[in-house]
mmCIF file of N, CA and C in Angstrom:
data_model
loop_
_atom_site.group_PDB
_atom_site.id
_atom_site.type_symbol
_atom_site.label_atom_id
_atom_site.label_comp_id
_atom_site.label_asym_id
_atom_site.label_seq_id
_atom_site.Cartn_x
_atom_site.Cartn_y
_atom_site.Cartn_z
ATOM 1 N N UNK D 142 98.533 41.055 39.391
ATOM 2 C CA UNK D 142 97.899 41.633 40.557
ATOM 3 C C UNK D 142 98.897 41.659 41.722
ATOM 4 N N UNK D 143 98.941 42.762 42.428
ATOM 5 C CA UNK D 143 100.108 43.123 43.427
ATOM 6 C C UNK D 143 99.274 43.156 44.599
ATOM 7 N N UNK D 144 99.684 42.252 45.412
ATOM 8 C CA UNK D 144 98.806 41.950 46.574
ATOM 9 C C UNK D 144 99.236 42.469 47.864
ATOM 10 N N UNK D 145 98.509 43.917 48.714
ATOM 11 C CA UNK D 145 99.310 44.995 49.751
ATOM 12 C C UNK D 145 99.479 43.711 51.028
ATOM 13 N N UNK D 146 100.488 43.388 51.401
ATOM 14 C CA UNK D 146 100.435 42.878 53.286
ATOM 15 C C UNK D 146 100.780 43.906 53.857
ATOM 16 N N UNK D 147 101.549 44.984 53.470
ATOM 17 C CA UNK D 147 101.580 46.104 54.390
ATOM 18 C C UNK D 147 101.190 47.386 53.675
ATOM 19 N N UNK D 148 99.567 47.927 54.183
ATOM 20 C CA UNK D 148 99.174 48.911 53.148
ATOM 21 C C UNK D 148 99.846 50.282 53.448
ATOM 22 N N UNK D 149 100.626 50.523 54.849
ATOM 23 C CA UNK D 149 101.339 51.869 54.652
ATOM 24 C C UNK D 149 102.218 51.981 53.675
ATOM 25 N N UNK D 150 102.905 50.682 53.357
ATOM 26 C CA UNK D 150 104.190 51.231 51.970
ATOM 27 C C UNK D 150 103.697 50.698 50.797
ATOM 28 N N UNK D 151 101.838 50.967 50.840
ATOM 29 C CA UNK D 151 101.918 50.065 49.558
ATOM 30 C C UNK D 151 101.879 51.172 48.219
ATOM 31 N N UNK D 152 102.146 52.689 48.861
ATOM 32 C CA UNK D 152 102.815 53.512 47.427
ATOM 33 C C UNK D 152 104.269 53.030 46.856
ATOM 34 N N UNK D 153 105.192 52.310 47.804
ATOM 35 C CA UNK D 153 106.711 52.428 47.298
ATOM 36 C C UNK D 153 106.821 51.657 46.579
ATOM 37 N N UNK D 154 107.626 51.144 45.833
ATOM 38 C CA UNK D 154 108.055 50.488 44.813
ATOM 39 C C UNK D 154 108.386 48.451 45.879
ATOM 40 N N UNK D 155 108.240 47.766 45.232
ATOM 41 C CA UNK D 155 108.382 46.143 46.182
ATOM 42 C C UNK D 155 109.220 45.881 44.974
ATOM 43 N N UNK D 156 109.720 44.825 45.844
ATOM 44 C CA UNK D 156 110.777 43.371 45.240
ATOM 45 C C UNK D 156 110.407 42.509 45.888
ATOM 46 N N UNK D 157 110.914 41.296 45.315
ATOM 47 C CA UNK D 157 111.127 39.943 46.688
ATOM 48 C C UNK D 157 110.023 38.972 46.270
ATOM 49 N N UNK D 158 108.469 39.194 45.957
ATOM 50 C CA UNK D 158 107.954 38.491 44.921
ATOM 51 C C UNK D 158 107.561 37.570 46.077
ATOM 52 N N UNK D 159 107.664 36.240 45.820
ATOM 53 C CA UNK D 159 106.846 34.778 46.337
ATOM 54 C C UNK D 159 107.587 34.606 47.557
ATOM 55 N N UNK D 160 109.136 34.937 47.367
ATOM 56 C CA UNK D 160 110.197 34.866 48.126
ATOM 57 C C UNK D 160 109.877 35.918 49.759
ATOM 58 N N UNK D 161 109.899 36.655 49.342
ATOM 59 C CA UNK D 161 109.636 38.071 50.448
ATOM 60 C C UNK D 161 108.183 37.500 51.057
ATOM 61 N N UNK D 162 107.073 37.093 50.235
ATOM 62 C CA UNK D 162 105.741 36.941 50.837
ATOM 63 C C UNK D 162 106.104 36.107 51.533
ATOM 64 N N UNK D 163 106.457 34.655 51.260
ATOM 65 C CA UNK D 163 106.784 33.500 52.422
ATOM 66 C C UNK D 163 107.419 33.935 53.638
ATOM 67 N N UNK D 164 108.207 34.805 53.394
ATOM 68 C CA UNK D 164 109.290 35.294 54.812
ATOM 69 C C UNK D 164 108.083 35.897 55.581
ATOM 70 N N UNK D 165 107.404 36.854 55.213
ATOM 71 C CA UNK D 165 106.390 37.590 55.760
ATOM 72 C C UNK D 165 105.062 36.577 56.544
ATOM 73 N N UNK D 166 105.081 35.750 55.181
ATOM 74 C CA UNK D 166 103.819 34.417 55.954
ATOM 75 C C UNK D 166 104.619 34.118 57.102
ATOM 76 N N UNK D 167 105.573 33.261 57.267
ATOM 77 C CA UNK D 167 106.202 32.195 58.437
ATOM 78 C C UNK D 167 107.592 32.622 58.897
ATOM 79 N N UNK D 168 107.725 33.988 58.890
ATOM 80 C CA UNK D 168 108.877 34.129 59.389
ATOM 81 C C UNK D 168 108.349 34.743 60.751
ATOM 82 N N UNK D 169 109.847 35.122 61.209
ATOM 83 C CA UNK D 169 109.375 35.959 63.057
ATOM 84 C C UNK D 169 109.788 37.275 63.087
ATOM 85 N N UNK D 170 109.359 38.714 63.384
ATOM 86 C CA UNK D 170 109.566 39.962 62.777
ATOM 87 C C UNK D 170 109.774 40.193 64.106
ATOM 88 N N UNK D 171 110.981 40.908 64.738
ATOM 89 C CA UNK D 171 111.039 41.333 66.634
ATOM 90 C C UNK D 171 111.140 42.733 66.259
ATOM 91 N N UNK D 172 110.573 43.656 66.893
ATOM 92 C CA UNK D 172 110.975 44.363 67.252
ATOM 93 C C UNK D 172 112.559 45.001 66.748
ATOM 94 N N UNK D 173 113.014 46.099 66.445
ATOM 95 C CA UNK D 173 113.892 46.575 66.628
ATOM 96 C C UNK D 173 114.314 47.847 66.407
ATOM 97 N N UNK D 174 115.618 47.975 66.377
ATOM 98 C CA UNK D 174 116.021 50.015 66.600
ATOM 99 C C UNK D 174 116.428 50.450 67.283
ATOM 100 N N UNK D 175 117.487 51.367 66.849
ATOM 101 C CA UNK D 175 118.175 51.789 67.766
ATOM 102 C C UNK D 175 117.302 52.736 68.962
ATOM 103 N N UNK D 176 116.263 53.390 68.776
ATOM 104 C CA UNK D 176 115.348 53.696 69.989
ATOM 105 C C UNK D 176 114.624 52.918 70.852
ATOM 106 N N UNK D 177 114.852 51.489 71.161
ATOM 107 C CA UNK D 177 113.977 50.457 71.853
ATOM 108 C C UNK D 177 115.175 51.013 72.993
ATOM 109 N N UNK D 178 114.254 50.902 74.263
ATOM 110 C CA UNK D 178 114.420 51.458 75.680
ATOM 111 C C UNK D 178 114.949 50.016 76.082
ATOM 112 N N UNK D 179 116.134 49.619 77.079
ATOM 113 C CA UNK D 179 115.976 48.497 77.748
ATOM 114 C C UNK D 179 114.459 47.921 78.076
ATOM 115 N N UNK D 180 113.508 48.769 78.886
ATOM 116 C CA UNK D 180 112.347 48.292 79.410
ATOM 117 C C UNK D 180 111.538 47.333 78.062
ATOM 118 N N UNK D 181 111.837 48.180 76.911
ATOM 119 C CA UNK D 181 111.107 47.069 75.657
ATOM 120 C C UNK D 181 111.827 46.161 75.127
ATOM 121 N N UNK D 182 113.139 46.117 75.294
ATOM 122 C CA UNK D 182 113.892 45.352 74.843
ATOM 123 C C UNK D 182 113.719 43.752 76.056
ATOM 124 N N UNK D 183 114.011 44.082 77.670
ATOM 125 C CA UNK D 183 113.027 43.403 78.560
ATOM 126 C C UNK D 183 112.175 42.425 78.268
ATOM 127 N N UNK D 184 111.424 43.423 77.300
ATOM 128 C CA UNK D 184 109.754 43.071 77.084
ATOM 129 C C UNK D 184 109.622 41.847 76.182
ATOM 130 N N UNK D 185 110.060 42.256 74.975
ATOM 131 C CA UNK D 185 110.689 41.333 73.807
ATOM 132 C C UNK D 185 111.078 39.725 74.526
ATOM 133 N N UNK D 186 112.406 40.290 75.373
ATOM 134 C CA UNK D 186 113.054 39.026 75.411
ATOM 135 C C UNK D 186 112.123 38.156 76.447
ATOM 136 N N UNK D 187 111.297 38.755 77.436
ATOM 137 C CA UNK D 187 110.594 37.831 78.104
ATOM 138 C C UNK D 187 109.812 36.949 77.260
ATOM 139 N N UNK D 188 108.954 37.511 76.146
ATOM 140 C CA UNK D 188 107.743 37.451 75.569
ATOM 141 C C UNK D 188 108.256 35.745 74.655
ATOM 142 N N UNK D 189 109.749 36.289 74.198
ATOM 143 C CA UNK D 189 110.066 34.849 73.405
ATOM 144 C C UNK D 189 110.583 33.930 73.959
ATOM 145 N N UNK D 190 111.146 34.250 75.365
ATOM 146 C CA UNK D 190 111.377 33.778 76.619
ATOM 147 C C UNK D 190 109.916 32.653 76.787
ATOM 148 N N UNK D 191 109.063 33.121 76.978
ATOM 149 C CA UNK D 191 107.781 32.029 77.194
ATOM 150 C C UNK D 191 107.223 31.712 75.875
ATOM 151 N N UNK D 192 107.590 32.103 74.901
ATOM 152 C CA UNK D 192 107.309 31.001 73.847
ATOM 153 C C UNK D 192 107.847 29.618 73.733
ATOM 154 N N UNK D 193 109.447 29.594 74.381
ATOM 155 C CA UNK D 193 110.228 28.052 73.604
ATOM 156 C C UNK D 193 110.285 27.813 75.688
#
């Protein structure tokens, strides 16, 4: 059983298995791309700025 966490790509083909899910459970995903505006980039860094 193939279990979707992200149902937009859940036509494409996955890897990564137990490995990839854990990253996804407890990892930290920011933002990124080459189209992020300073103003969101700003945004970002305040936001983790008042996390620690």
């Amino acid at each position: 059983m193939v279990i979707v966490i992200q149902p937009i790509f859940e036509r494409y083909e996955r890897s990564g298995g137990s490995v990839a899910e854990a990253f996804f459970r407890d990892g930290l995903s920011l933002p990124s791309g080459s189209n992020l505006t300073e103003q969101d980039l700003e945004r970002v860094v305040a936001v983790v700025r008042r996390a620690f």
